[in-house]
Short mmCIF file of N, CA and C in Angstrom, two decimals:
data_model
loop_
_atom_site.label_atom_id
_atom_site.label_comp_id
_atom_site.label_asym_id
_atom_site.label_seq_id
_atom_site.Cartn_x
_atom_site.Cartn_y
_atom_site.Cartn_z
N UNK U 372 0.85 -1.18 0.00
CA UNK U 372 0.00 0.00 0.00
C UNK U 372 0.88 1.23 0.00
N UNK U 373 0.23 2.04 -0.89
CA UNK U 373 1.34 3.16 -0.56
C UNK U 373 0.98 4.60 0.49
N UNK U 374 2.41 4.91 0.81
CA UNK U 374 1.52 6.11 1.84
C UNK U 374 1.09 7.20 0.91
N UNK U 375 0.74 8.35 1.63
CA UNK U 375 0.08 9.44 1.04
C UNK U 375 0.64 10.48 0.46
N UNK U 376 2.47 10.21 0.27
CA UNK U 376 3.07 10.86 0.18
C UNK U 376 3.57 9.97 -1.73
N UNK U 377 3.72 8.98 -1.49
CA UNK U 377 3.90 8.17 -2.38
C UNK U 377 2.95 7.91 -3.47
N UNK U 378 1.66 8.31 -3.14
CA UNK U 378 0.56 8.29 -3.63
C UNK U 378 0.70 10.00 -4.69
N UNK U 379 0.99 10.55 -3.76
CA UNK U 379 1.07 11.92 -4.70
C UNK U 379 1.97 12.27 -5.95
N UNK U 380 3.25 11.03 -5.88
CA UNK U 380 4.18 11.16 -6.26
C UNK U 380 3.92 10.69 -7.77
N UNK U 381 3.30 9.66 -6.96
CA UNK U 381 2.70 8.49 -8.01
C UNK U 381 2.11 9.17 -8.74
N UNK U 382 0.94 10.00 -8.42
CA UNK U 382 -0.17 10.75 -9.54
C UNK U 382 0.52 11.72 -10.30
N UNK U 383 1.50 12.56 -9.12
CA UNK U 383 2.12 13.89 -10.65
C UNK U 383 3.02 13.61 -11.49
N UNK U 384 3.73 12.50 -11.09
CA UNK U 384 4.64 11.76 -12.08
C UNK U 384 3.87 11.13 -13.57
N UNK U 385 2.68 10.56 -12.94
CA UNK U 385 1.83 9.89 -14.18
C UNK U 385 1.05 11.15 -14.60
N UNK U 386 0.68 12.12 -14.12
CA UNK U 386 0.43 13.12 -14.61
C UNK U 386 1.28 14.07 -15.68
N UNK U 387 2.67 14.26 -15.42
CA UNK U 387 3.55 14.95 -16.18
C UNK U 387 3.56 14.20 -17.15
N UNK U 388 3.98 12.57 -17.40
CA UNK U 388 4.33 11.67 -18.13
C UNK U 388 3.85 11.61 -19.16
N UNK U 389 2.19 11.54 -19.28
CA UNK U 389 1.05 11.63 -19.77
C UNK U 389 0.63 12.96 -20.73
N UNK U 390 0.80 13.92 -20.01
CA UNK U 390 0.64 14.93 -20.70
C UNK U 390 2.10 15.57 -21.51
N UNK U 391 3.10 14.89 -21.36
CA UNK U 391 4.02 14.94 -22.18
C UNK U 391 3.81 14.11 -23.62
N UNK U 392 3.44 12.96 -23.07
CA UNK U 392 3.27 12.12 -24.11
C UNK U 392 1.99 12.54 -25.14
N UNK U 393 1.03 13.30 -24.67
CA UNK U 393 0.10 13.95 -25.39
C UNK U 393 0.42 14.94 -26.31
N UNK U 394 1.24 15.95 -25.55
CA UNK U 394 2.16 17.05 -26.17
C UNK U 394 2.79 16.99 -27.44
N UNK U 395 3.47 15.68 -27.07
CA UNK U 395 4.26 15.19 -27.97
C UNK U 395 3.55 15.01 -29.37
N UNK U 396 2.56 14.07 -28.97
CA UNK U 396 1.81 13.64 -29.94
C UNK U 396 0.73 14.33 -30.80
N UNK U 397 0.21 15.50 -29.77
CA UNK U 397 -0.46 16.60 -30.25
C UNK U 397 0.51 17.15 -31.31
N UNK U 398 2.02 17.42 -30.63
CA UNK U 398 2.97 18.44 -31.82
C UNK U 398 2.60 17.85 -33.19
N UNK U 399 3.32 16.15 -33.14
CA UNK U 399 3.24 15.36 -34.45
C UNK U 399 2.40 15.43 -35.03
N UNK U 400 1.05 15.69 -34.98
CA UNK U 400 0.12 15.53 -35.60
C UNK U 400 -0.10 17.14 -36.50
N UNK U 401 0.43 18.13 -35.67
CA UNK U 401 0.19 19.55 -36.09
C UNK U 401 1.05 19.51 -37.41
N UNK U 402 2.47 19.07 -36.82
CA UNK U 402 3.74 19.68 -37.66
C UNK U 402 3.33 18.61 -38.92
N UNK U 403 3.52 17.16 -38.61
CA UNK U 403 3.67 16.08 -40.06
C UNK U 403 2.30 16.01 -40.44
N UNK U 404 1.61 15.56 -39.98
CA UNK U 404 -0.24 14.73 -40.40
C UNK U 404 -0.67 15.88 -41.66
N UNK U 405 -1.65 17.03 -40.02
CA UNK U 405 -1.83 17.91 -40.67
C UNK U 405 -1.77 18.69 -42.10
N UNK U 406 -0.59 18.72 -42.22
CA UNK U 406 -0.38 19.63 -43.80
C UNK U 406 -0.40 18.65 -44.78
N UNK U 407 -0.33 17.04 -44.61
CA UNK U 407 -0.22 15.93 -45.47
C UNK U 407 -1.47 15.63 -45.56
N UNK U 408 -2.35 15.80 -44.72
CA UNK U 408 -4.00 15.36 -44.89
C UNK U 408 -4.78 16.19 -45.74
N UNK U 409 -4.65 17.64 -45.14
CA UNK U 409 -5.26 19.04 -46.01
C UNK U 409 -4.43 19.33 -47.18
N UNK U 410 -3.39 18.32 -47.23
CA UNK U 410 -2.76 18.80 -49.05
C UNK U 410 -2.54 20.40 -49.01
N UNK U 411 -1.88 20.83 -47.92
CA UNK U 411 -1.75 22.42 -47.49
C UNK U 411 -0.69 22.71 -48.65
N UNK U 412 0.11 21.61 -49.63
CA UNK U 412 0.95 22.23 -50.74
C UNK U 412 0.29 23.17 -51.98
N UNK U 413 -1.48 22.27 -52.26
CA UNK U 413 -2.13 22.51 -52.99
C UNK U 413 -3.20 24.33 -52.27
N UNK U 414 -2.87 24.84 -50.83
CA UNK U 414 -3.13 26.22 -50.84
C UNK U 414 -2.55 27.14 -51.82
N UNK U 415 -3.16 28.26 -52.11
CA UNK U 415 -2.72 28.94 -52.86
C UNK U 415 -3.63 30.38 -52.46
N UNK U 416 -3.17 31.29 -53.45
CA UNK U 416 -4.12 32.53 -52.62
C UNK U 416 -5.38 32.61 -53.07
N UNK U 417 -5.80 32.33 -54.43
CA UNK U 417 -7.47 31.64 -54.58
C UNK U 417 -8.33 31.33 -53.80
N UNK U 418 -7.39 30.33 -52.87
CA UNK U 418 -8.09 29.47 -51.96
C UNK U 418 -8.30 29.94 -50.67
N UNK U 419 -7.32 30.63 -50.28
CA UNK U 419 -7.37 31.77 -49.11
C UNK U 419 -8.30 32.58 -49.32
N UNK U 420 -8.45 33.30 -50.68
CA UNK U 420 -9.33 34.42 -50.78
C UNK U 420 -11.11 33.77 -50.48
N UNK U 421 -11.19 32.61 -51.05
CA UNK U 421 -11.98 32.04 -51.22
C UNK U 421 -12.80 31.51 -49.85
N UNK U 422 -12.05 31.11 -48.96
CA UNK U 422 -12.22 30.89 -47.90
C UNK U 422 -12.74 31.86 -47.34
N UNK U 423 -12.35 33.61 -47.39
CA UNK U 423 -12.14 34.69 -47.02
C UNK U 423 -13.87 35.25 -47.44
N UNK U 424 -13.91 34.78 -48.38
CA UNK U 424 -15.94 35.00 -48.72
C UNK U 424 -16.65 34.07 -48.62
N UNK U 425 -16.26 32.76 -48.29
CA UNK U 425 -16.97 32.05 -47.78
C UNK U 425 -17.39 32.63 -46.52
N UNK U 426 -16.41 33.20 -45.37
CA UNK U 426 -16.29 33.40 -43.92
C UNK U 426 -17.79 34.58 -44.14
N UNK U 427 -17.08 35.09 -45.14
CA UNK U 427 -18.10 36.95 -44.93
C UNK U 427 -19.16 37.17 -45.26
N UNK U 428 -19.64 35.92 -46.51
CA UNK U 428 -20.81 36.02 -46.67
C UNK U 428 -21.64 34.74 -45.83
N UNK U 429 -20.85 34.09 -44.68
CA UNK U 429 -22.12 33.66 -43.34
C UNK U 429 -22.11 32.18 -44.38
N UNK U 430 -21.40 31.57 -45.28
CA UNK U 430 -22.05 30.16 -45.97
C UNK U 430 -22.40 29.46 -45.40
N UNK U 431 -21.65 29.41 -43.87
CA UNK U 431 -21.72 28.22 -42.48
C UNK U 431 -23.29 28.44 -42.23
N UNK U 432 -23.94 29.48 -42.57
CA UNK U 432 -24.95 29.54 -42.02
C UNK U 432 -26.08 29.12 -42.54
N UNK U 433 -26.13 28.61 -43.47
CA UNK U 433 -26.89 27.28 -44.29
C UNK U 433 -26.07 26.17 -44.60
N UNK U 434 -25.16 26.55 -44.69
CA UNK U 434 -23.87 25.02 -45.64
C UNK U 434 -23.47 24.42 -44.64
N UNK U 435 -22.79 23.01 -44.78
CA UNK U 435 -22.26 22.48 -43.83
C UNK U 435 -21.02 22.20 -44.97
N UNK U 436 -19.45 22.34 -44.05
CA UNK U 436 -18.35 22.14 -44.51
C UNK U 436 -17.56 21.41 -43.35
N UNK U 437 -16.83 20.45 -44.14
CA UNK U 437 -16.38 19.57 -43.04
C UNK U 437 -16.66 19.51 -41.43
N UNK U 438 -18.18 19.20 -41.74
CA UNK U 438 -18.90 18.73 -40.47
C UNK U 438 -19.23 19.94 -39.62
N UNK U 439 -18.77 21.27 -40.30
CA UNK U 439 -19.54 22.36 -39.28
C UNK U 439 -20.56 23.34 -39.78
N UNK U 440 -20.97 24.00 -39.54
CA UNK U 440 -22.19 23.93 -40.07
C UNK U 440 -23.36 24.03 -40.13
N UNK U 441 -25.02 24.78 -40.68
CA UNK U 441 -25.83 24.09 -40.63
C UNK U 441 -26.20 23.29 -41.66
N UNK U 442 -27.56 22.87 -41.29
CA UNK U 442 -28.09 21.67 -42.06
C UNK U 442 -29.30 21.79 -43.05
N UNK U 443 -29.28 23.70 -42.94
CA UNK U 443 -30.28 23.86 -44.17
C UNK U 443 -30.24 23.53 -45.78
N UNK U 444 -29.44 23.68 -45.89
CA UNK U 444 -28.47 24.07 -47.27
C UNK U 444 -27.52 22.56 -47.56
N UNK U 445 -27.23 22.11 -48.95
CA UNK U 445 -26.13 20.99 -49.06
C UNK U 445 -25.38 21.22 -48.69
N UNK U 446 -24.48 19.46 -48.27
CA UNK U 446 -23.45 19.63 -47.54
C UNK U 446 -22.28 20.35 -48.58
N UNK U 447 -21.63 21.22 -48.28
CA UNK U 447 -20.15 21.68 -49.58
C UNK U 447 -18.80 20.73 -49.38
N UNK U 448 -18.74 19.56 -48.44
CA UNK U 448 -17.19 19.41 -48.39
C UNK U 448 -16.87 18.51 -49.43
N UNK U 449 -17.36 17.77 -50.53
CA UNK U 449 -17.30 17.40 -51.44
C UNK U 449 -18.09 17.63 -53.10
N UNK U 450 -18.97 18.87 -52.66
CA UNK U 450 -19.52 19.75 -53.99
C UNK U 450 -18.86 19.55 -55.02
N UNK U 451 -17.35 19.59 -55.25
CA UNK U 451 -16.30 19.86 -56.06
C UNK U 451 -16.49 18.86 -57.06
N UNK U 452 -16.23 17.29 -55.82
CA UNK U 452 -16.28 16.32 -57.04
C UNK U 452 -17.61 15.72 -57.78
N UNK U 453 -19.13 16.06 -56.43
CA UNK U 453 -19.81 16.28 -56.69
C UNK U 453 -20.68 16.92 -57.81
N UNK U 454 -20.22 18.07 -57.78
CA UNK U 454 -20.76 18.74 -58.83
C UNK U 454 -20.10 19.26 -59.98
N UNK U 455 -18.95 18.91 -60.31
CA UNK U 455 -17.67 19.73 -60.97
C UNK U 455 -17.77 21.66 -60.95
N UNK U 456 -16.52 21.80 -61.63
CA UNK U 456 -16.01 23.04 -61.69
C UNK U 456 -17.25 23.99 -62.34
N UNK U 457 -17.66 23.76 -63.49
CA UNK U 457 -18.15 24.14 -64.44
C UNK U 457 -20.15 24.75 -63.66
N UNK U 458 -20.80 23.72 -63.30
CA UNK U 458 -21.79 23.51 -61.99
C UNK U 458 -21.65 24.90 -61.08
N UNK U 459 -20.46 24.77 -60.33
CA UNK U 459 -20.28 25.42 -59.73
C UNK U 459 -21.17 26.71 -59.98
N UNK U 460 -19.98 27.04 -60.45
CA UNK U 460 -19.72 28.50 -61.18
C UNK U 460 -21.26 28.80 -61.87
N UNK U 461 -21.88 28.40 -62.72
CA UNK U 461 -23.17 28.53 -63.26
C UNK U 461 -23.78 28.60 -61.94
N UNK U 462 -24.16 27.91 -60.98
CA UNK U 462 -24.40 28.05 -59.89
C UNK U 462 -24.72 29.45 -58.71
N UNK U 463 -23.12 29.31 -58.68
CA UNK U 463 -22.95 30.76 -57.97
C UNK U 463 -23.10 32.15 -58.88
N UNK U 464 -22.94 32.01 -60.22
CA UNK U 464 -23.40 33.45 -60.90
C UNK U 464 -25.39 33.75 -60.70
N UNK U 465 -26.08 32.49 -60.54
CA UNK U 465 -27.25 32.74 -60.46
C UNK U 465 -28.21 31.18 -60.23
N UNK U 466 -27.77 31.03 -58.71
CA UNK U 466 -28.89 30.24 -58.07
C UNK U 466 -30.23 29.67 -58.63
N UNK U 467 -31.15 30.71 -59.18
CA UNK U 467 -32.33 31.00 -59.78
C UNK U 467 -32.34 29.82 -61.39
N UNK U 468 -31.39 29.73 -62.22
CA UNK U 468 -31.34 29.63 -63.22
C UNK U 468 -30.83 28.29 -63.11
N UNK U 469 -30.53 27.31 -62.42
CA UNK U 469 -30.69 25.96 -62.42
C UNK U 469 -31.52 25.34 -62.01
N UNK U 470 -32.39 25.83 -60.63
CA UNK U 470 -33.33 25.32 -60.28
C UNK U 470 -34.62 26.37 -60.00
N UNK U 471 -35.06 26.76 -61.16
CA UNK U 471 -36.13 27.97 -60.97
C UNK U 471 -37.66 27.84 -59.95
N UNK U 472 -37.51 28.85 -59.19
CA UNK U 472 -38.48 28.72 -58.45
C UNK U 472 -38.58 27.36 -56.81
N UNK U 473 -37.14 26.82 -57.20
CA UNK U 473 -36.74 25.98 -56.25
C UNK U 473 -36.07 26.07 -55.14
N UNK U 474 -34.56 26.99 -55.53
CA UNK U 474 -33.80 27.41 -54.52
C UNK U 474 -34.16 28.42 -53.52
N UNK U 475 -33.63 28.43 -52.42
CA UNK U 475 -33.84 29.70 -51.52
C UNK U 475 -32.56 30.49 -51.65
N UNK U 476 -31.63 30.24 -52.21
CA UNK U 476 -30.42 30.62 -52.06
C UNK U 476 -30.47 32.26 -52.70
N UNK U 477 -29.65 33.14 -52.15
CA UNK U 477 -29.50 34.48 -51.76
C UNK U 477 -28.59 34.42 -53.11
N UNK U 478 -29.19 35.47 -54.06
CA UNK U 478 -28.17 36.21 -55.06
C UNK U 478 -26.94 36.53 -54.69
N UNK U 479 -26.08 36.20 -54.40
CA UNK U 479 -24.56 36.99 -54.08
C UNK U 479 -24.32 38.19 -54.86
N UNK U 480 -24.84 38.06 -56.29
CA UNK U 480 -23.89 38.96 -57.21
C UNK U 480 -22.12 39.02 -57.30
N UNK U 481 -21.82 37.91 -56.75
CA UNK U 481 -20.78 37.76 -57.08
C UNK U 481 -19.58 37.87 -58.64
N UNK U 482 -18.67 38.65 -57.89
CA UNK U 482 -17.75 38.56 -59.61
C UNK U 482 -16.96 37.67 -59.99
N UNK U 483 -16.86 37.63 -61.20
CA UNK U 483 -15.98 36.36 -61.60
C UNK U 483 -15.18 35.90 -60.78
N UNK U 484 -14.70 36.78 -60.43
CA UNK U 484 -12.83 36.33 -59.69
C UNK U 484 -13.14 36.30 -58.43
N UNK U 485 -14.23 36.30 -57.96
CA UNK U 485 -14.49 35.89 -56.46
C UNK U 485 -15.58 34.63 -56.50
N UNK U 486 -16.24 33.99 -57.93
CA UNK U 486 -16.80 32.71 -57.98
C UNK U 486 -15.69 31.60 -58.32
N UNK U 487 -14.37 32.31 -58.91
CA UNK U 487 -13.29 31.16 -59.32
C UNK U 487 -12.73 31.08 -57.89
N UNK U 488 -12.26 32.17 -57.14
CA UNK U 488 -11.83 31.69 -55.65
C UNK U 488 -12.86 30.89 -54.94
N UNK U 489 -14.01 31.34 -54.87
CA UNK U 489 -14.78 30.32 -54.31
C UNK U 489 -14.65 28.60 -55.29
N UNK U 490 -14.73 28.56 -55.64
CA UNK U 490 -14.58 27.34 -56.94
C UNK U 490 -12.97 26.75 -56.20
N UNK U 491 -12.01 26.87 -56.07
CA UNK U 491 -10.63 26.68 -55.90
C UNK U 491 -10.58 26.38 -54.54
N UNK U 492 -11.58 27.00 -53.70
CA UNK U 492 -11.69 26.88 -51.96
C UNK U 492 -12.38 25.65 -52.29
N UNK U 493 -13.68 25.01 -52.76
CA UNK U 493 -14.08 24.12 -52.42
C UNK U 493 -13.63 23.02 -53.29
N UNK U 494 -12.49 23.19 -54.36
CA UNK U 494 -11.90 21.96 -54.93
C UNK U 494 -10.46 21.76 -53.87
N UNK U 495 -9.93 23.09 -53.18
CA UNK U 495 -9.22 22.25 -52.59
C UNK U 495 -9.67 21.44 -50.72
N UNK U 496 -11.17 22.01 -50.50
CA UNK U 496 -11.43 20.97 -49.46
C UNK U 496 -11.78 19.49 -49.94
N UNK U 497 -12.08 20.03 -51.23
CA UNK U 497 -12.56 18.33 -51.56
C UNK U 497 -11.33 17.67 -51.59
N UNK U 498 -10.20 18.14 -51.65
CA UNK U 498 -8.97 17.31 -52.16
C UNK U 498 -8.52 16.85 -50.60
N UNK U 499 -8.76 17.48 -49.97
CA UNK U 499 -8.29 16.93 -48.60
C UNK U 499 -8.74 15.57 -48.28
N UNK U 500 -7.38 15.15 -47.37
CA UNK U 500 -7.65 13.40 -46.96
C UNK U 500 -8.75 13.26 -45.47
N UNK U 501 -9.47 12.90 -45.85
CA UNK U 501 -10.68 12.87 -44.95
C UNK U 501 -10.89 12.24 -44.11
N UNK U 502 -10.04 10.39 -44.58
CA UNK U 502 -10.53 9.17 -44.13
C UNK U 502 -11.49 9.08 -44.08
N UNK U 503 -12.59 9.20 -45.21
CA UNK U 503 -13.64 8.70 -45.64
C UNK U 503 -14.84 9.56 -45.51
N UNK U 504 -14.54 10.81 -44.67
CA UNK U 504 -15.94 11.84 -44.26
C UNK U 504 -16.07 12.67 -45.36
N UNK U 505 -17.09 12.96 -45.52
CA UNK U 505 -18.28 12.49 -44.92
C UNK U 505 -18.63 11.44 -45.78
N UNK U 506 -19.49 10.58 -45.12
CA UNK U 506 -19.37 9.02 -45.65
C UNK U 506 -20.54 8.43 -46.31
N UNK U 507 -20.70 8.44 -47.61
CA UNK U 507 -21.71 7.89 -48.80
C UNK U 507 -23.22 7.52 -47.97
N UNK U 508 -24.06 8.07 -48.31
CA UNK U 508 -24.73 7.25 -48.28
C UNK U 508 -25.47 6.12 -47.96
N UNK U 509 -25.73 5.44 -47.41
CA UNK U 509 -25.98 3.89 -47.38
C UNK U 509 -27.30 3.78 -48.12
N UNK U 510 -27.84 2.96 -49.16
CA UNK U 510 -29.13 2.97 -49.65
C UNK U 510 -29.42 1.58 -49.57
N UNK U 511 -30.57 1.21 -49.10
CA UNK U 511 -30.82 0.03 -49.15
C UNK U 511 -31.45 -0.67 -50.81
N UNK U 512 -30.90 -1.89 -50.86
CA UNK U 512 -31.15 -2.28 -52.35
C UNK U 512 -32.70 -3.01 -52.02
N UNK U 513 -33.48 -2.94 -53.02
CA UNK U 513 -34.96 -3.67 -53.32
C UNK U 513 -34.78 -4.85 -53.45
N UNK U 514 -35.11 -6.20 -53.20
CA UNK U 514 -34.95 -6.68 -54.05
C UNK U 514 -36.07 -7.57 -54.85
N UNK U 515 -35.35 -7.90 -56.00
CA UNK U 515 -36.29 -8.11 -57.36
C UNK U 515 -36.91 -9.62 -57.68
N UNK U 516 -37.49 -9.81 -56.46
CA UNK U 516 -37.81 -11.27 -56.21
C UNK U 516 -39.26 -10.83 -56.42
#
């Protein structure tokens, strides 16, 4: 049994130990994983900018992007491959004109060069390594008996 002195020793030792070893492992994940998962080679300033009107015009606030989000609006973290480049863009110049009388989506009036940054922001989240999120689907098959 240990005394109460030994007992303390015991806990801040496994305490330091522990949270070193977290530290540690927290770093690794920042410095190596990180920039290898998000393909941070493939940033560019497009994609920054892009990000930068996503933030300002509130998208989080219908869209969901890698899991944050609401849930009014489609999910965007795979739109890209989803919907290609081309989609997009027709898209964001005028909501109205793919699905008339359907969408709720807010005119941006956006200009070219701020629908290609947006376009470049969400091809490079799609490019990011996800491990599988967000994850297909499941549909159940009929079957033809």
């Amino acid at each position: 049994m240990l005394s109460k002195n030994q007992a303390r020793i015991f806990f801040l030792s496994g305490t330091i130990l522990f949270s070193a070893i977290f530290l540690a492992l927290s770093y690794d994940s920042i410095m190596s994983e990180v920039p290898k998962l998000t393909k941070e080679e493939n940033m560019n300033e497009a994609v920054i900018r892009g990000k930068h009107i996503f933030d300002e015009n509130n998208c989080m606030g219908c869209h969901t992007i890698l899991g944050e989000g609401a849930y009014y609006a489609p999910e965007l973290t795979k739109v890209y491959d989803r919907r290609g480049p081309v989609w997009i863009k027709v898209f964001m110049k005028d909501p109205q004109a793919m699905y008339p009388g359907q969408r709720k989506m807010i005119q941006y009036d956006f200009t070219d060069e701020e629908i290609e940054d947006l376009t470049e922001f969400f091809k490079w989240i799609g490019e990011m390594d996800l491990q599988g999120f967000p994850p297909k689907p499941k549909y159940n098959q009929v079957s033809s008996n």
